[in-house]
CSV table of C-alpha atoms and ligand atoms in Angstrom, one decimal:
chain,number,residue,atom,x,y,z
A,215,MET,CA,129.2,69.0,86.7
A,216,HIS,CA,128.9,69.0,90.4
A,217,ALA,CA,131.6,70.6,92.1
A,218,GLU,CA,132.8,68.4,95.0
A,219,THR,CA,134.3,70.8,97.6
A,220,PRO,CA,133.7,70.6,101.3
A,221,LYS,CA,131.7,73.8,100.9
A,222,ASN,CA,129.4,72.0,98.9
A,223,PRO,CA,128.4,69.0,100.8
A,224,LEU,CA,125.5,68.0,98.8
A,225,PRO,CA,126.9,65.6,96.2
A,226,GLN,CA,126.5,62.6,98.5
A,227,LEU,CA,122.8,63.5,98.6
A,228,ARG,CA,122.7,63.5,94.7
A,229,PRO,CA,121.7,59.7,94.5
A,230,VAL,CA,118.9,59.9,97.0
A,231,LEU,CA,117.5,63.0,95.5
A,232,GLU,CA,117.4,61.4,92.0
A,233,LEU,CA,115.7,58.3,93.3
A,234,LEU,CA,113.1,60.5,95.1
A,235,ALA,CA,112.8,62.9,92.1
A,236,ASP,CA,110.0,60.8,90.5
A,237,GLY,CA,107.7,61.8,93.4
A,238,ASP,CA,106.7,58.2,93.9
A,239,VAL,CA,106.8,56.5,97.2
A,240,HIS,CA,110.0,54.4,98.0
A,241,SER,CA,110.6,52.2,100.9
A,242,GLY,CA,113.5,52.8,103.3
A,243,GLU,CA,114.7,49.2,102.3
A,244,SER,CA,114.5,49.8,98.4
A,245,LEU,CA,116.3,53.2,99.0
A,246,GLY,CA,119.1,51.4,100.9
A,247,ALA,CA,119.4,48.6,98.2
A,248,ALA,CA,119.5,51.1,95.4
A,249,LEU,CA,122.0,53.3,97.3
A,250,GLY,CA,124.2,50.5,98.8
A,251,VAL,CA,123.8,51.7,102.3
A,252,SER,CA,122.1,50.5,105.6
A,253,ARG,CA,118.4,51.8,106.4
A,254,ALA,CA,119.9,53.9,109.3
A,255,ALA,CA,122.2,55.6,106.6
A,256,VAL,CA,119.2,56.0,104.4
A,257,TRP,CA,117.4,57.6,107.3
A,258,LYS,CA,120.2,60.1,108.1
A,259,GLN,CA,120.3,61.2,104.4
A,260,LEU,CA,116.4,61.6,104.5
A,261,GLN,CA,116.9,63.9,107.5
A,262,LYS,CA,119.3,66.0,105.7
A,263,LEU,CA,116.9,66.3,103.0
A,264,GLU,CA,114.3,67.8,105.4
A,265,ARG,CA,117.0,70.2,106.6
A,266,LEU,CA,117.4,71.6,103.1
A,267,GLY,CA,113.7,72.3,103.4
A,268,LEU,CA,112.4,69.7,101.0
A,269,PRO,CA,108.9,68.7,102.0
A,270,LEU,CA,109.6,64.9,102.5
A,271,GLU,CA,106.6,63.0,103.3
A,272,SER,CA,106.5,59.8,105.3
A,273,VAL,CA,103.8,57.3,104.0
A,274,ARG,CA,102.8,55.1,106.8
A,275,GLY,CA,104.0,51.6,106.3
A,276,ARG,CA,105.1,52.1,102.8
A,277,GLY,CA,108.1,54.7,102.7
A,278,TYR,CA,108.9,58.1,101.8
A,279,ARG,CA,108.2,60.5,98.8
A,280,LEU,CA,108.6,64.0,97.7
A,281,PRO,CA,105.2,65.0,96.7
A,282,GLY,CA,105.3,66.5,93.2
A,283,GLY,CA,108.7,65.2,92.7
A,284,LEU,CA,111.8,67.2,91.8
A,285,ASN,CA,113.2,68.6,88.5
A,286,LEU,CA,116.8,68.6,89.1
A,287,LEU,CA,119.2,70.6,87.1
A,288,ASP,CA,121.0,68.3,84.8
A,289,ALA,CA,123.9,69.5,82.5
A,290,THR,CA,123.0,66.9,79.6
A,291,GLU,CA,119.3,68.0,79.5
A,292,LEU,CA,120.3,71.7,79.8
A,293,ARG,CA,122.7,71.6,77.1
A,294,ALA,CA,120.0,69.7,74.8
A,295,GLY,CA,118.1,73.0,75.0
A,296,LEU,CA,120.9,75.2,73.7
A,297,ARG,CA,120.6,76.5,70.1
A,298,PRO,CA,123.3,78.3,68.1
A,299,PRO,CA,124.8,80.8,68.5
A,300,ALA,CA,124.5,80.3,72.3
A,301,ARG,CA,125.9,76.9,71.9
A,302,ASP,CA,129.2,78.1,70.5
A,303,LEU,CA,129.3,81.2,72.6
A,304,LEU,CA,129.0,79.2,76.1
A,305,ASP,CA,132.5,78.3,77.2
A,306,GLU,CA,131.5,76.3,80.2
A,307,LEU,CA,128.5,75.2,82.2
A,308,LEU,CA,128.9,74.8,86.0
A,309,LEU,CA,126.0,73.4,88.0
A,310,HIS,CA,126.3,73.2,91.7
A,311,ASP,CA,124.1,71.9,94.1
A,312,ARG,CA,124.7,74.5,97.0
A,313,VAL,CA,126.8,77.5,96.7
A,314,ASP,CA,126.8,81.0,98.8
A,315,SER,CA,126.3,82.9,95.6
A,316,THR,CA,126.7,82.1,92.0
A,317,ASN,CA,127.5,85.7,91.3
A,318,ALA,CA,130.1,85.8,93.9
A,319,ARG,CA,131.7,82.5,92.5
A,320,LEU,CA,131.9,83.8,89.0
A,321,LEU,CA,133.3,87.3,90.1
A,322,GLY,CA,136.1,85.1,91.7
A,323,LEU,CA,136.6,83.2,88.4
A,324,LEU,CA,136.8,86.5,86.4
A,325,GLU,CA,139.3,87.8,88.8
A,326,LYS,CA,141.5,85.0,87.7
A,327,ASN,CA,140.7,85.7,84.1
A,328,SER,CA,138.6,82.5,83.6
A,329,GLY,CA,135.0,83.3,83.9
A,330,HIS,CA,134.4,84.5,80.1
A,331,GLY,CA,131.4,82.7,78.6
A,332,VAL,CA,130.9,80.7,81.9
A,333,ALA,CA,127.4,80.0,83.0
A,334,MET,CA,126.9,78.8,86.6
A,335,LEU,CA,123.7,77.7,88.0
A,336,ALA,CA,123.0,76.3,91.5
A,337,GLU,CA,120.0,74.4,93.2
A,338,GLN,CA,120.5,76.6,96.3
A,339,GLN,CA,122.2,79.6,97.4
A,340,THR,CA,123.0,80.0,101.0
A,341,ALA,CA,123.9,83.9,100.4
A,342,GLY,CA,122.2,84.7,97.2
A,343,ARG,CA,122.8,88.4,96.5
A,344,GLY,CA,119.9,90.8,95.6
A,345,ARG,CA,119.9,94.4,94.5
A,346,ARG,CA,120.3,97.1,97.1
A,347,GLY,CA,122.1,94.8,99.5
A,348,ARG,CA,119.1,92.5,99.9
A,349,GLN,CA,119.2,88.7,100.3
A,350,TRP,CA,117.9,86.7,97.4
A,351,ILE,CA,116.1,83.7,98.7
A,352,SER,CA,117.0,80.6,96.9
A,353,PRO,CA,115.5,77.4,98.4
A,354,PHE,CA,116.8,74.1,96.9
A,355,SER,CA,115.5,73.5,93.7
A,356,GLY,CA,113.0,76.3,94.1
A,357,GLY,CA,114.2,78.6,91.2
A,358,ILE,CA,116.7,79.4,88.4
A,359,ASN,CA,119.8,80.8,90.2
A,360,LEU,CA,121.9,81.7,87.1
A,361,SER,CA,125.2,83.7,86.6
A,362,LEU,CA,126.9,84.3,83.4
A,363,GLY,CA,130.3,85.9,83.0
A,364,TRP,CA,131.6,88.1,80.2
A,365,GLN,CA,134.7,90.2,79.5
A,366,PHE,CA,134.4,93.4,77.5
A,367,GLY,CA,137.0,95.9,76.0
A,368,GLY,CA,136.3,99.4,75.8
A,369,GLY,CA,135.2,100.2,79.3
A,370,VAL,CA,131.9,100.0,81.3
A,371,GLN,CA,130.1,102.9,79.4
A,372,LEU,CA,129.5,100.5,76.8
A,373,LEU,CA,127.3,98.4,79.1
A,374,GLU,CA,124.8,101.3,79.8
A,375,GLY,CA,121.3,99.9,79.8
A,376,LEU,CA,122.5,96.3,79.9
A,377,SER,CA,120.5,95.4,82.9
A,378,LEU,CA,117.3,96.4,81.1
A,379,ALA,CA,118.2,94.7,78.1
A,380,VAL,CA,118.7,91.5,80.2
A,381,GLY,CA,115.2,91.9,81.3
A,382,VAL,CA,114.0,91.9,77.8
A,383,ALA,CA,115.9,88.6,77.2
A,384,ILE,CA,114.4,87.0,80.3
A,385,ALA,CA,110.8,88.0,79.1
A,386,GLN,CA,111.6,86.5,75.7
A,387,ALA,CA,112.7,83.3,77.1
A,388,LEU,CA,109.5,83.1,79.4
A,389,GLN,CA,107.3,84.0,76.3
A,390,GLU,CA,108.9,81.0,74.5
A,391,PHE,CA,107.2,78.8,77.0
A,392,GLY,CA,103.8,80.5,76.8
A,393,VAL,CA,104.1,82.4,80.1
A,394,PRO,CA,101.3,85.0,80.1
A,395,ASP,CA,101.3,88.5,81.5
A,396,VAL,CA,105.2,89.1,81.6
A,397,ARG,CA,106.0,92.7,82.2
A,398,LEU,CA,109.3,94.6,83.1
A,399,LYS,CA,109.5,97.1,86.0
A,400,TRP,CA,112.2,99.7,85.6
A,401,PRO,CA,115.1,99.2,86.0
A,402,ASN,CA,115.3,95.3,85.6
A,403,ASP,CA,112.6,93.4,87.5
A,404,VAL,CA,110.4,90.9,85.8
A,405,TRP,CA,106.8,91.1,86.9
A,406,CYS,CA,103.9,88.9,86.3
A,407,ARG,CA,100.4,89.8,87.4
A,408,GLY,CA,101.6,92.7,89.3
A,409,ARG,CA,104.1,90.8,91.4
A,410,LYS,CA,107.9,90.0,91.0
A,411,LEU,CA,108.9,86.9,89.2
A,412,ALA,CA,112.7,87.5,88.6
A,413,GLY,CA,115.3,89.9,89.3
A,414,VAL,CA,118.6,90.7,87.7
A,415,LEU,CA,121.9,91.8,89.3
A,416,LEU,CA,125.0,92.8,87.4
A,417,GLU,CA,128.3,93.0,89.1
A,418,LEU,CA,131.4,94.4,87.5
A,419,SER,CA,135.1,93.7,87.8
A,420,GLY,CA,138.4,94.7,86.2
A,421,ASP,CA,139.3,98.0,85.0
A,422,LEU,CA,136.2,100.1,84.3
A,423,THR,CA,137.8,102.2,81.9
A,424,ASP,CA,139.1,99.6,79.7
A,425,ARG,CA,139.3,95.7,80.1
A,426,CYS,CA,136.4,94.7,82.3
A,427,ALA,CA,134.0,92.0,83.0
A,428,VAL,CA,130.3,91.7,84.1
A,429,VAL,CA,128.5,89.0,85.9
A,430,VAL,CA,124.9,88.9,84.8
A,431,GLY,CA,123.0,87.4,87.7
A,432,ILE,CA,119.5,86.2,87.3
A,433,GLY,CA,117.1,84.8,89.9
A,434,LEU,CA,113.9,83.5,88.9
A,435,ASN,CA,111.1,82.1,91.2
A,436,VAL,CA,109.8,78.7,89.9
A,437,GLY,CA,108.4,76.7,92.8
A,438,LEU,CA,108.9,78.5,96.2
A,439,ARG,CA,107.7,76.6,99.3
A,440,GLY,CA,105.9,78.2,102.2
A,441,ASP,CA,108.7,78.6,104.7
A,442,ALA,CA,111.3,80.0,102.4
A,443,ALA,CA,108.8,82.2,100.7
A,444,SER,CA,107.8,83.8,104.0
A,445,ALA,CA,111.1,85.5,104.2
A,446,ILE,CA,110.6,87.5,101.0
A,447,ASP,CA,109.8,91.1,101.8
A,448,GLN,CA,108.2,92.2,98.7
A,449,PRO,CA,105.2,90.9,96.5
A,450,TRP,CA,106.2,87.7,94.6
A,451,ILE,CA,105.0,85.2,92.2
A,452,ASP,CA,106.5,81.9,91.1
A,453,LEU,CA,106.4,80.3,87.6
A,454,ASN,CA,104.5,77.2,88.9
A,455,SER,CA,101.4,79.3,89.9
A,456,VAL,CA,101.0,80.9,86.6
A,457,CYS,CA,102.4,78.1,84.3
A,458,PRO,CA,103.0,74.9,85.9
A,459,GLY,CA,105.2,72.0,84.4
A,460,ILE,CA,107.9,74.2,82.7
A,461,ASP,CA,111.2,72.1,83.0
A,462,ARG,CA,114.0,74.1,84.7
A,463,ASN,CA,116.7,72.7,82.3
A,464,ARG,CA,114.7,73.9,79.2
A,465,LEU,CA,114.0,77.3,80.8
A,466,ALA,CA,117.8,77.8,81.8
A,467,ALA,CA,118.7,76.7,78.2
A,468,ALA,CA,116.3,79.3,76.6
A,469,LEU,CA,117.7,82.1,79.2
A,470,LEU,CA,121.2,81.4,77.6
A,471,ASN,CA,119.8,81.3,74.1
A,472,HIS,CA,118.8,84.8,74.6
A,473,LEU,CA,121.5,86.1,76.9
A,474,LEU,CA,124.8,85.0,75.3
A,475,PRO,CA,124.1,86.6,71.8
A,476,LEU,CA,122.9,89.6,73.6
A,477,LEU,CA,126.2,90.0,75.7
A,478,GLN,CA,128.2,89.2,72.6
A,479,SER,CA,126.7,92.1,70.5
A,480,TYR,CA,125.9,94.5,73.3
A,481,PRO,CA,129.0,96.8,72.9
A,482,GLU,CA,128.0,97.5,69.3
A,483,ARG,CA,124.2,97.6,69.6
A,484,GLY,CA,123.7,99.1,72.9
A,485,PHE,CA,120.3,99.7,74.8
A,486,ALA,CA,118.9,101.6,71.8
A,487,ALA,CA,118.5,98.1,69.9
A,488,TYR,CA,116.3,96.9,72.9
A,489,ARG,CA,114.2,100.0,73.7
A,490,GLN,CA,111.2,99.4,71.8
A,491,GLN,CA,110.9,96.0,73.1
A,492,TRP,CA,111.3,97.1,76.7
A,493,GLN,CA,108.6,99.6,76.2
A,494,GLN,CA,106.2,97.2,74.9
A,495,LEU,CA,106.8,95.1,78.2
A,496,ASP,CA,106.7,98.2,80.3
A,497,GLN,CA,104.5,97.5,83.5
A,498,PHE,CA,103.9,101.1,84.3
A,499,ALA,CA,103.8,103.1,80.9
A,500,GLY,CA,101.3,105.9,81.1
A,501,ARG,CA,100.7,105.1,84.8
A,502,PRO,CA,101.0,107.3,87.9
A,503,VAL,CA,104.3,106.4,89.6
A,504,ARG,CA,106.5,107.7,92.6
A,505,ILE,CA,110.3,107.9,92.3
A,506,VAL,CA,112.0,107.8,95.7
A,507,SER,CA,115.7,108.6,96.4
A,508,VAL,CA,117.3,108.8,99.7
A,509,GLN,CA,116.5,112.5,100.2
A,510,ARG,CA,113.1,113.0,98.3
A,511,GLN,CA,110.4,111.8,96.1
A,512,TRP,CA,108.7,112.9,92.9
A,513,SER,CA,105.2,112.0,91.4
A,514,GLY,CA,104.3,111.8,88.0
A,515,ILE,CA,103.4,109.7,84.9
A,516,ALA,CA,105.7,107.1,83.6
A,517,GLU,CA,106.7,107.5,79.9
A,518,GLY,CA,109.0,104.6,79.2
A,519,VAL,CA,112.8,104.8,78.9
A,520,ASP,CA,115.3,106.8,76.8
A,521,ASP,CA,118.1,105.3,74.5
A,522,THR,CA,120.4,104.9,77.5
A,523,GLY,CA,117.7,103.1,79.7
A,524,ALA,CA,117.0,106.1,81.9
A,525,LEU,CA,113.4,106.3,83.1
A,526,VAL,CA,111.3,109.0,81.7
A,527,VAL,CA,108.5,110.6,84.0
A,528,ALA,CA,106.3,113.6,83.4
A,529,VAL,CA,106.5,115.6,86.7
A,530,ASP,CA,104.4,118.7,86.8
A,531,GLY,CA,104.2,118.9,82.9
A,532,GLU,CA,108.0,118.6,82.8
A,533,ARG,CA,110.0,115.6,81.3
A,534,ARG,CA,112.5,114.5,83.9
A,535,LEU,CA,115.1,111.4,83.5
A,536,PHE,CA,116.0,109.2,86.4
A,537,HIS,CA,119.0,106.8,86.5
A,538,GLY,CA,119.2,103.4,87.7
A,539,GLY,CA,121.2,102.8,91.1
A,540,GLU,CA,120.0,106.4,92.2
A,541,VAL,CA,116.3,105.9,92.8
A,542,SER,CA,113.5,103.5,93.0
A,543,LEU,CA,110.2,103.2,91.2
A,544,ARG,CA,106.8,102.8,93.2
A,545,GLU,CA,103.2,102.5,91.9
A,546,GLY,CA,101.8,106.0,92.4
B,11,BTN,C1,117.1,91.6,92.6
B,11,BTN,O1,117.4,91.7,93.8
B,11,BTN,O2,116.1,91.7,92.1
B,11,BTN,C2,118.1,90.8,92.0
B,11,BTN,C3,118.4,89.2,92.3
B,11,BTN,C4,119.4,88.6,91.6
B,11,BTN,C5,119.5,87.3,92.0
B,11,BTN,C6,120.5,86.3,91.3
B,11,BTN,S1,120.4,84.5,91.8
B,11,BTN,C7,121.9,84.3,90.8
B,11,BTN,C8,122.7,85.3,91.1
B,11,BTN,N1,123.5,85.1,92.3
B,11,BTN,C9,123.3,85.8,93.1
B,11,BTN,O3,123.9,85.8,94.3
B,11,BTN,N2,122.4,86.9,92.9
B,11,BTN,C10,121.9,86.6,91.4
């Protein structure tokens, strides 16, 4: 579905995007004929595509093309990649062209009691939220921007370590496509070849001691273009540079195939069930690290995580535990 609200002004561009998605040259005349509009109207639409940051190329005397084409999100293709039990656990799939933040939208649904089992993806976010108040850069069709809503009974303590387990799920989905060198950086970044490939942002709502809900937000870089990428303030990598040609719909489906059963069983299983898998993917195991808090920092050797997802570091021969949200981890 493509929500057609005034805040999502792209649906009118869908037809032209779908025509140009093949990466071939299309003349203004053929585009106008296919869309049933004048050449002047085609021109206006093409200008809007450029304003979205898409690398539209004008081929002298022949027309226009999007080099490399576009792999647009498509509900039918995405659903085709879902397997049981995820297929049955998914209540609703919402695809948007442009939203402020899929996490913000899903929190809004959960507050109205309607986001359980809902997965929302957007081609572009104008105010994508990252951890620690950062912005998550999400240029049009440049990545996977996915939020998944889930309600729990029993209070938020049952979710301890969930963001780390989500990292394991993302790594497993990527490994299904043969993506090499996938690692996890505590607490919940997915790295590849020493740079950030994906991030996780969990947001909570409801009564944190009883019936509450979580939004699991995942941002994964697939193909970042230069101008958008230059706004990212940490070392990053995208999937196309490691493993080109992975279909975004199949990848999004694979993520849901891992995430939905994880969310369903997490209150019973907890992080202990994922700890070993997390440690096998640990980027920093046995390596010198620095742990930085607002007031001070510690240096030591990373020793993985405990059953709650706390980071274990040997500092001056003493085993210390660090909890997510309080500190950040840097290479030593
Ligand atoms: C991080 O800072 O590492 C976490 C990034 C999480 C970004 C995703 S994109 C989909 C979802 N919607 C948001 O606004 N943020 C998350």
